[in-house]
PDB file of C-alpha atoms in Angstrom:
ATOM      1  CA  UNK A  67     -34.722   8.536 -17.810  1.00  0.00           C
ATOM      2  CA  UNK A  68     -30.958   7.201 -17.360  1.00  0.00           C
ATOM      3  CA  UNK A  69     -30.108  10.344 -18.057  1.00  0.00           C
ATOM      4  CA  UNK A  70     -32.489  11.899 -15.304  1.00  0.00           C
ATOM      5  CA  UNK A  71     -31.369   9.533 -12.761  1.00  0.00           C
ATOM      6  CA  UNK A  72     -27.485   9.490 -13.667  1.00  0.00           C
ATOM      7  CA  UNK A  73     -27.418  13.230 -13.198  1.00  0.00           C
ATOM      8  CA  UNK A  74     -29.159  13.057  -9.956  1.00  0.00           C
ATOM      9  CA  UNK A  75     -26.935  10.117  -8.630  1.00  0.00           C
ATOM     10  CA  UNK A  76     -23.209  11.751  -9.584  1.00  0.00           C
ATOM     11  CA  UNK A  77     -24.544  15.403  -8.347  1.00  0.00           C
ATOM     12  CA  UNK A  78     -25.481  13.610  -4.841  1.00  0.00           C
ATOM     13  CA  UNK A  79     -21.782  12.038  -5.022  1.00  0.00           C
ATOM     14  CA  UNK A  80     -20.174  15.082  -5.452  1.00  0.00           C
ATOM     15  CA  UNK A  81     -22.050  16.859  -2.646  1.00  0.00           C
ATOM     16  CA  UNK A  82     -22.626  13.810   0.375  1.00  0.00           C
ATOM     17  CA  UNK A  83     -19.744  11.438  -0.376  1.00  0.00           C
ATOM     18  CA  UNK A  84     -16.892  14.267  -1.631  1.00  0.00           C
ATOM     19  CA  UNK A  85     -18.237  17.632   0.775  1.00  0.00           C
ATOM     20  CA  UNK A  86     -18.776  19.616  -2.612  1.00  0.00           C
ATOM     21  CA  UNK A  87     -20.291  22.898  -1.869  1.00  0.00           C
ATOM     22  CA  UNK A  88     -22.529  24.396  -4.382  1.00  0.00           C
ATOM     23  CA  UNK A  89     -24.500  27.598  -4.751  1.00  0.00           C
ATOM     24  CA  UNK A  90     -25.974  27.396  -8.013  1.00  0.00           C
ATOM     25  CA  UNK A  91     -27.045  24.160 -10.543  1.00  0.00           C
ATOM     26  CA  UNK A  92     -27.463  24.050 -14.414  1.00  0.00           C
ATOM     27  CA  UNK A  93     -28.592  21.126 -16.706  1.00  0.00           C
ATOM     28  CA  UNK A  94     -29.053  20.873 -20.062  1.00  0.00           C
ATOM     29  CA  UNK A  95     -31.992  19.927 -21.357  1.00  0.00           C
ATOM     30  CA  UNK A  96     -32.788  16.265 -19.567  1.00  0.00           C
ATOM     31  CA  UNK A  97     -30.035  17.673 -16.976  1.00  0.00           C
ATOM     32  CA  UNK A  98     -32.030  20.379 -15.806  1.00  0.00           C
ATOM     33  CA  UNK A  99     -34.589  18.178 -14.119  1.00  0.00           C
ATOM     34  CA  UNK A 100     -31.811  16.784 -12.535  1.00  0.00           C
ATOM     35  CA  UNK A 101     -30.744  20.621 -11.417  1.00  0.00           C
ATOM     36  CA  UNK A 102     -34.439  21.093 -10.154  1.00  0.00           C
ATOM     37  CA  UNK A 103     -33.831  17.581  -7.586  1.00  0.00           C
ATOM     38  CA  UNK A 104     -30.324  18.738  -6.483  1.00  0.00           C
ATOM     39  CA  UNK A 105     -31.919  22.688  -6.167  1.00  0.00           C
ATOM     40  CA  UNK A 106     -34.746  20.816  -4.045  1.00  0.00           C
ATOM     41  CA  UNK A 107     -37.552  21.756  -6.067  1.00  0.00           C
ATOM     42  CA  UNK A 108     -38.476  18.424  -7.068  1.00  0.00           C
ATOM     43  CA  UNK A 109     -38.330  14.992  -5.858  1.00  0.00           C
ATOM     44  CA  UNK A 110     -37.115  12.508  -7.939  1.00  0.00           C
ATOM     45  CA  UNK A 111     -40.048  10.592  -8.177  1.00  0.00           C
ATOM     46  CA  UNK A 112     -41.842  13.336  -9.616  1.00  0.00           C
ATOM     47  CA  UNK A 113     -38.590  14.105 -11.729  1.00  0.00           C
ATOM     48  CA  UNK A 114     -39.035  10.833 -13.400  1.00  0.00           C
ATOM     49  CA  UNK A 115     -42.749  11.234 -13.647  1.00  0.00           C
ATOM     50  CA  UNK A 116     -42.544  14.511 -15.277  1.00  0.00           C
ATOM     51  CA  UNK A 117     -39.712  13.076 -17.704  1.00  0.00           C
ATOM     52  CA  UNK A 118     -41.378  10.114 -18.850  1.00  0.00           C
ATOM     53  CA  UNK A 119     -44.456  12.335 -19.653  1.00  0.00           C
ATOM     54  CA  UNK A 120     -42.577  14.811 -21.315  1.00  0.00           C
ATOM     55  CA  UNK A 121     -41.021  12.073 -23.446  1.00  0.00           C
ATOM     56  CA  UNK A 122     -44.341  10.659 -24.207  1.00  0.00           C
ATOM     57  CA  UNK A 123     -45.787  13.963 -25.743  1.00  0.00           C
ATOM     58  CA  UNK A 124     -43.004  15.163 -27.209  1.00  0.00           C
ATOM     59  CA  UNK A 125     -43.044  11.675 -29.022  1.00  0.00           C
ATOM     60  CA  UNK A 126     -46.545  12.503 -30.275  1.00  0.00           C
ATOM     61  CA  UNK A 127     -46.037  15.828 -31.238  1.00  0.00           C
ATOM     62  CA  UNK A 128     -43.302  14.063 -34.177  1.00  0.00           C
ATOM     63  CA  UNK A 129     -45.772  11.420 -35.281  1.00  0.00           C
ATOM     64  CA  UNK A 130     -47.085  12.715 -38.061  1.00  0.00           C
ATOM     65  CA  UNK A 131     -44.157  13.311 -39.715  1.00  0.00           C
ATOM     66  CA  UNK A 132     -40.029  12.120 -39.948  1.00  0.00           C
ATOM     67  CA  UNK A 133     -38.052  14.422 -37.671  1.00  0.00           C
ATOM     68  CA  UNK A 134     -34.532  14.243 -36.193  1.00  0.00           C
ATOM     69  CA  UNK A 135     -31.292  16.241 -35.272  1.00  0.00           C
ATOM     70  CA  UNK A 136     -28.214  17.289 -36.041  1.00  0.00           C
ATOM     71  CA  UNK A 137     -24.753  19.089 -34.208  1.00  0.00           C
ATOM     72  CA  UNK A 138     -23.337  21.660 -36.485  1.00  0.00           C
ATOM     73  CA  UNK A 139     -19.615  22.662 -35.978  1.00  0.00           C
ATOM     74  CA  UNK A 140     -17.838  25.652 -37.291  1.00  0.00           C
ATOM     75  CA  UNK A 141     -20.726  28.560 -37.309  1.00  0.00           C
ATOM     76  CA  UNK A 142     -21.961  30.812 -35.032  1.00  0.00           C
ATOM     77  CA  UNK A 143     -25.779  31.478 -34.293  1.00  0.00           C
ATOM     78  CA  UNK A 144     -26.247  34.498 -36.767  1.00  0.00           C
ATOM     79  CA  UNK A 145     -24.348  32.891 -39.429  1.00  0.00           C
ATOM     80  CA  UNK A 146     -26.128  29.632 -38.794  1.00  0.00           C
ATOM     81  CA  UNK A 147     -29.709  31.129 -38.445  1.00  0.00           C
ATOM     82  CA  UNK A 148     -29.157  32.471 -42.297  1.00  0.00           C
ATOM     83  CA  UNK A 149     -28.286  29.459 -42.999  1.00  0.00           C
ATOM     84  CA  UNK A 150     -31.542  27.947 -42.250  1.00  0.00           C
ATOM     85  CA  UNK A 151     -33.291  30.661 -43.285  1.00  0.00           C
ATOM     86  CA  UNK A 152     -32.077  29.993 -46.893  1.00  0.00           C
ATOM     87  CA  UNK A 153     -32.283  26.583 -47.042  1.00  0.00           C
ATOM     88  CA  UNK A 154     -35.675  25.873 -44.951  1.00  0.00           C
ATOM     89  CA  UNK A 155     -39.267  25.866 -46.012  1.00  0.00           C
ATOM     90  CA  UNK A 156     -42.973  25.613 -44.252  1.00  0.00           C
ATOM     91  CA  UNK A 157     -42.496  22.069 -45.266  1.00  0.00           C
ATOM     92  CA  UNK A 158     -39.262  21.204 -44.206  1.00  0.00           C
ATOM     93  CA  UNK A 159     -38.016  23.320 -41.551  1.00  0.00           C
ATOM     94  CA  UNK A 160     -34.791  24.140 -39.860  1.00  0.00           C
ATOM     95  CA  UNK A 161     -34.621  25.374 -36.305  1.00  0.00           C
ATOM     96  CA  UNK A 162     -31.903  25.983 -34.096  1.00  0.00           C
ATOM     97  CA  UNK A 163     -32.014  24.025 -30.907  1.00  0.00           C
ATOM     98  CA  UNK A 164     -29.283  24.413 -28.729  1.00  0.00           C
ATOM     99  CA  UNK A 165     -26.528  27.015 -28.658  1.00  0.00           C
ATOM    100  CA  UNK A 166     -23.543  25.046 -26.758  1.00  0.00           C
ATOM    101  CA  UNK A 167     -20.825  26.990 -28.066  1.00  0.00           C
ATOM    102  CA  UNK A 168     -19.927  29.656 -30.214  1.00  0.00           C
ATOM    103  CA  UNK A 169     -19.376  27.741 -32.898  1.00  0.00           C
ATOM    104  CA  UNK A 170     -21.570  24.390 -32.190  1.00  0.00           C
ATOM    105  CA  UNK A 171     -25.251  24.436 -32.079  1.00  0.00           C
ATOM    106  CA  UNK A 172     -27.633  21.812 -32.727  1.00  0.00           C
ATOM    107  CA  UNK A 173     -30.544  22.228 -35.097  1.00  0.00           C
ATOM    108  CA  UNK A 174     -34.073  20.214 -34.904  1.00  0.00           C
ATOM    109  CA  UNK A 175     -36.123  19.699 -38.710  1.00  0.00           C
ATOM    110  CA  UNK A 176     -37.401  17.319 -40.489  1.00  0.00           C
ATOM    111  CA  UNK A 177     -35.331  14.694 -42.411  1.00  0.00           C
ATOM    112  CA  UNK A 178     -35.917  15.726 -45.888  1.00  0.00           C
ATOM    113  CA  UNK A 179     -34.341  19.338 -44.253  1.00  0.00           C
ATOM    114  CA  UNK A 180     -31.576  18.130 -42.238  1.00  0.00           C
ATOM    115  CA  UNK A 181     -30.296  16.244 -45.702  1.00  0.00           C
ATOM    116  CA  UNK A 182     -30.626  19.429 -47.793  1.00  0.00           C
ATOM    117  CA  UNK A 183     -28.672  20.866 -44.869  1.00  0.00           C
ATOM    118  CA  UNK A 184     -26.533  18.188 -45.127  1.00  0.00           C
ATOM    119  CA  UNK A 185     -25.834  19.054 -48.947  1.00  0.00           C
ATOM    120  CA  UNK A 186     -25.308  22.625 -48.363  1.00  0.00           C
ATOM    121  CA  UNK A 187     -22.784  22.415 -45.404  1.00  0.00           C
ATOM    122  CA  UNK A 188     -19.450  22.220 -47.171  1.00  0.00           C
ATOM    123  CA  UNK A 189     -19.875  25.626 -48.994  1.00  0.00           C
ATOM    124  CA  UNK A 190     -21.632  26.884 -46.043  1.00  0.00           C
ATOM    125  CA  UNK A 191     -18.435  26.528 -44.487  1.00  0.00           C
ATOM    126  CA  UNK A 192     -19.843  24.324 -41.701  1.00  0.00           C
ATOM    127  CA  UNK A 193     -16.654  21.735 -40.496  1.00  0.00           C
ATOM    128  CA  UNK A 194     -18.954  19.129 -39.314  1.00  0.00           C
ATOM    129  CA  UNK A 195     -22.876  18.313 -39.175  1.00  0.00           C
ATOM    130  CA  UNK A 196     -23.406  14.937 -36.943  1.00  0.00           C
ATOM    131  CA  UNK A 197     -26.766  13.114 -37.348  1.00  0.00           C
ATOM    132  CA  UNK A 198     -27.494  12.712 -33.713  1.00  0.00           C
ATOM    133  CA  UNK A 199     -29.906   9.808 -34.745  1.00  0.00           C
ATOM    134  CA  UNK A 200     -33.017  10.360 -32.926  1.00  0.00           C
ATOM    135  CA  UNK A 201     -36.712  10.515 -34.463  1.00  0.00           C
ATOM    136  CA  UNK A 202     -38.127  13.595 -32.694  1.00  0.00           C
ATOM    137  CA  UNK A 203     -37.529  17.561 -33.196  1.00  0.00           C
ATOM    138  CA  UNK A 204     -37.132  18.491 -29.832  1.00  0.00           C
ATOM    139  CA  UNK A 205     -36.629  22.405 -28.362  1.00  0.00           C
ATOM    140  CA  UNK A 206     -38.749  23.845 -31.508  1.00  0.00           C
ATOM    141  CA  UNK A 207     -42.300  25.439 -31.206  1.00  0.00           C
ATOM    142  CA  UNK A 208     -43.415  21.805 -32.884  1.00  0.00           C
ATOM    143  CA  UNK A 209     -43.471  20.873 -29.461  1.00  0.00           C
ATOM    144  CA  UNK A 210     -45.904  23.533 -27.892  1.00  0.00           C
ATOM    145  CA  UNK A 211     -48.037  20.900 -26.745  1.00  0.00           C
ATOM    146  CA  UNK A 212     -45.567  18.955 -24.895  1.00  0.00           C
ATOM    147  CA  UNK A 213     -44.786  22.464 -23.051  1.00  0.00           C
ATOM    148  CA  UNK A 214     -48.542  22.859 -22.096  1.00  0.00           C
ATOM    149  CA  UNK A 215     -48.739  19.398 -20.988  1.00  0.00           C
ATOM    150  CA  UNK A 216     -45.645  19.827 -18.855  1.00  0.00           C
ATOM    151  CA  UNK A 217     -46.952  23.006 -17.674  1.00  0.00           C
ATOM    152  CA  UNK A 218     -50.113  21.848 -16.368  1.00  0.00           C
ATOM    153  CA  UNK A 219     -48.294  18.652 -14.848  1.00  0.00           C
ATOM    154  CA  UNK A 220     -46.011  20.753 -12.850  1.00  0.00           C
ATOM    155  CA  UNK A 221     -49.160  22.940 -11.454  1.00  0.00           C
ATOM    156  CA  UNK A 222     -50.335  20.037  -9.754  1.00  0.00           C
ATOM    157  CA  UNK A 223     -46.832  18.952  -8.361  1.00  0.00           C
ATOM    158  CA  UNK A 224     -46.061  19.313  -4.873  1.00  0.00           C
ATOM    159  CA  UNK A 225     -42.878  21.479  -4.780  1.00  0.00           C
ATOM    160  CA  UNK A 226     -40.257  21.721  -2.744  1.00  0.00           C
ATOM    161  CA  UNK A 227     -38.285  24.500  -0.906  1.00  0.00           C
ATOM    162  CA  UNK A 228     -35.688  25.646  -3.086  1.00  0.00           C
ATOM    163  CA  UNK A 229     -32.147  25.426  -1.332  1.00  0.00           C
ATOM    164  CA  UNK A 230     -29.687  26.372  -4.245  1.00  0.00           C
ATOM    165  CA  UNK A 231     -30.591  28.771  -7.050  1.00  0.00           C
ATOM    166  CA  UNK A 232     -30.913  27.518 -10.646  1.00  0.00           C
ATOM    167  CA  UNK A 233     -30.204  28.680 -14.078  1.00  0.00           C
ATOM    168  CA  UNK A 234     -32.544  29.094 -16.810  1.00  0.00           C
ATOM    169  CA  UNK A 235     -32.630  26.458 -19.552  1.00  0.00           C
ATOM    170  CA  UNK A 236     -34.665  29.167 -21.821  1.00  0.00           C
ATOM    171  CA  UNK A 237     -32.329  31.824 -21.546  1.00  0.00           C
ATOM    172  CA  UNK A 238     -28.787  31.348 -19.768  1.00  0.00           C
ATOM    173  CA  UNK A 239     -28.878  34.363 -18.491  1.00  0.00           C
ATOM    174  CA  UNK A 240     -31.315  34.345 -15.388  1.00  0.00           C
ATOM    175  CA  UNK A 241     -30.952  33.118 -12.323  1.00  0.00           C
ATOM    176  CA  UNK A 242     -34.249  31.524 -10.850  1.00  0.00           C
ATOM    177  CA  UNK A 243     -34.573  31.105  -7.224  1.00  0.00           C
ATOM    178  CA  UNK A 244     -38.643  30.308  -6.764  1.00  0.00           C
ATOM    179  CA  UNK A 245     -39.441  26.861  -7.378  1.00  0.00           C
ATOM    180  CA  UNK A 246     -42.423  28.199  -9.900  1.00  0.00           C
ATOM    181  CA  UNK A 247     -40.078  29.987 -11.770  1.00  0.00           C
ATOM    182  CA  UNK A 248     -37.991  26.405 -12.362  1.00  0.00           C
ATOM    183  CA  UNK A 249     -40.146  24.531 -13.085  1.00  0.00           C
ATOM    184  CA  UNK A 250     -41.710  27.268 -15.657  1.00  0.00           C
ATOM    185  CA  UNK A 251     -38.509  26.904 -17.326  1.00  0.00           C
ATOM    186  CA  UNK A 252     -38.726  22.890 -17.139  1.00  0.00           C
ATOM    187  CA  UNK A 253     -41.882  23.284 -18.959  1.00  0.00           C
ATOM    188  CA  UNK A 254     -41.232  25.884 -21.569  1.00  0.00           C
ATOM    189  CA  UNK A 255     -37.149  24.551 -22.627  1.00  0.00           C
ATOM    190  CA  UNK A 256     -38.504  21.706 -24.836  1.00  0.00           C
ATOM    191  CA  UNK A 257     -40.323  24.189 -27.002  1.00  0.00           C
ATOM    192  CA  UNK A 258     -37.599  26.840 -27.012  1.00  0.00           C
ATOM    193  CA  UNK A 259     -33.666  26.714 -27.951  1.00  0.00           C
ATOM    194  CA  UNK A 260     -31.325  25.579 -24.857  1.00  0.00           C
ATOM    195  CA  UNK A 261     -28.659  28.718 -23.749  1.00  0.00           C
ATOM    196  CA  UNK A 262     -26.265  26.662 -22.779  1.00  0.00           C
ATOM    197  CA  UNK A 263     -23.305  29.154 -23.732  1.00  0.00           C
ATOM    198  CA  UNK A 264     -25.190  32.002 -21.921  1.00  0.00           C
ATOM    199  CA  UNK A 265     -25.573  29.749 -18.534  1.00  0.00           C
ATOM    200  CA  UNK A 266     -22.109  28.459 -19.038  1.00  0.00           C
ATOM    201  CA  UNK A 267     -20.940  31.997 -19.254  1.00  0.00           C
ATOM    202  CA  UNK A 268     -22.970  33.334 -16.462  1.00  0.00           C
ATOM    203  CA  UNK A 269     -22.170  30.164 -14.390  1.00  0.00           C
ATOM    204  CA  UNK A 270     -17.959  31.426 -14.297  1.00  0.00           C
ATOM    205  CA  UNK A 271     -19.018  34.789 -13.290  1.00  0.00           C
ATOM    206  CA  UNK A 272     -20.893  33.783 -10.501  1.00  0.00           C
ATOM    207  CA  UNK A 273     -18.360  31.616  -9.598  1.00  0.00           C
ATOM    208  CA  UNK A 274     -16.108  34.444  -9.513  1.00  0.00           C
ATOM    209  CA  UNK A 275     -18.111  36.748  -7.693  1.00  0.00           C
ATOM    210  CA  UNK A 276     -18.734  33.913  -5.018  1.00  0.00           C
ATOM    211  CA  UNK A 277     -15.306  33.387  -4.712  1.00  0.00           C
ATOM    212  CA  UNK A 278     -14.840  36.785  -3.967  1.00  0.00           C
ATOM    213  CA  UNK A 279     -17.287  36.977  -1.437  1.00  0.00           C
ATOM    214  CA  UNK A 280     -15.806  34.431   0.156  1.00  0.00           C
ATOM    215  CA  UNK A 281     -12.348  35.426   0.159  1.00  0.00           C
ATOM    216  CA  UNK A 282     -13.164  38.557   1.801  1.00  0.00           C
ATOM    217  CA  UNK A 283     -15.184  36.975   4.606  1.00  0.00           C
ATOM    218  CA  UNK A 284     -12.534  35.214   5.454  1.00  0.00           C
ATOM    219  CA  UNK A 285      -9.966  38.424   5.694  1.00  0.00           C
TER     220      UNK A 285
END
């Protein structure tokens, strides 16, 4: 919920109190609800409501079991993704999460996975593995219900009218500009990996393109 609100509060900063123009949002994760407020899709009271649900289920969805997750340095997705592939099982599975970088990802499994991961990583030729100390798999299809539940939350939220477009969560590589479409993504990013590299990547050549624009307006 800090998180949520944090987001919210420095993005209003930027814009009200510093005359920051801006075209297009992007969170990760937690951040894109706070891209959805600044976009105007959302209010932040329902923001927070939708968080604190989300938070709740996804919470459920890990009680049966001892989850968690970990950043990986030093591989990139396909290397990574055999990686897990090797070492996972129906038991104890592995399952990339986010994609941040080209070589830094973070990976959702159980405990008893994440250690075997753990053991494997030096001759895997993985430079770090950092337990991010949480008890919940989060962005995997064990949370499937918490995407439903989010779903059918946000079809019974007043939206708002969309004033800055926003990128996808889900993919990083789609720009959304219909509030359903966000708030689709809201509901289906805990259940599938975050793009962040893709929407970073898109993000500069949009910028670029904008700036462009812009420039030759002004000629």
């Amino acid at each position: 919920m800090a998180l949520l609100i944090s987001g919210v509060a420095k993005a209003r900063a930027l814009l009200h109190d510093y005359g920051l123009r801006a075209d297009t949002v992007a969170g990760h994760s937690i951040g894109a609800f706070s891209a959805a407020v600044i976009a105007g899709v959302l209010s932040l009271p329902e923001a927070i409501r939708l968080v604190h649900m989300r938070g709740v289920h996804m919470a459920a969805a890990c009680a049966g079991g001892r989850w968690s997750m970990a950043a990986l340095r030093g591989l990139g997705q396909s290397a990574a993704q055999i990686l897990l592939d090797r070492l996972a099982t129906d038991s104890a599975p592995l399952r990339i999460a986010n994609i941040s970088a080209p070589d830094q990802l973070v990976i959702s499994g159980t405990t008893t996975a994440l250690t075997t991961l753990s053991a494997h990583a030096p001759d895997a030729l993985v430079t770090d593995l950092v337990d991010l100390n949480v008890t919940v798999a989060s962005r995997c299809l064990l949370q499937r219900t918490t995407t439903e539940a989010v779903a059918a939350a946000v079809a019974r939220t007043q939206l708002g009218e969309q004033s800055r477009a926003y990128l996808a969560n889900t993919t990083g590589r789609r720009v959304l500009r219909d509030p359903s479409k966000v708030v689709e993504d809201l509901a289906a990013a805990v259940s599938a990996p975050v793009h962040w590299l893709d929407a970073t990547r898109l993000l500069l050549g949009l910028e670029s393109t904008t700036l462009r624009a812009r420039r030759a307006q002004a000629r």
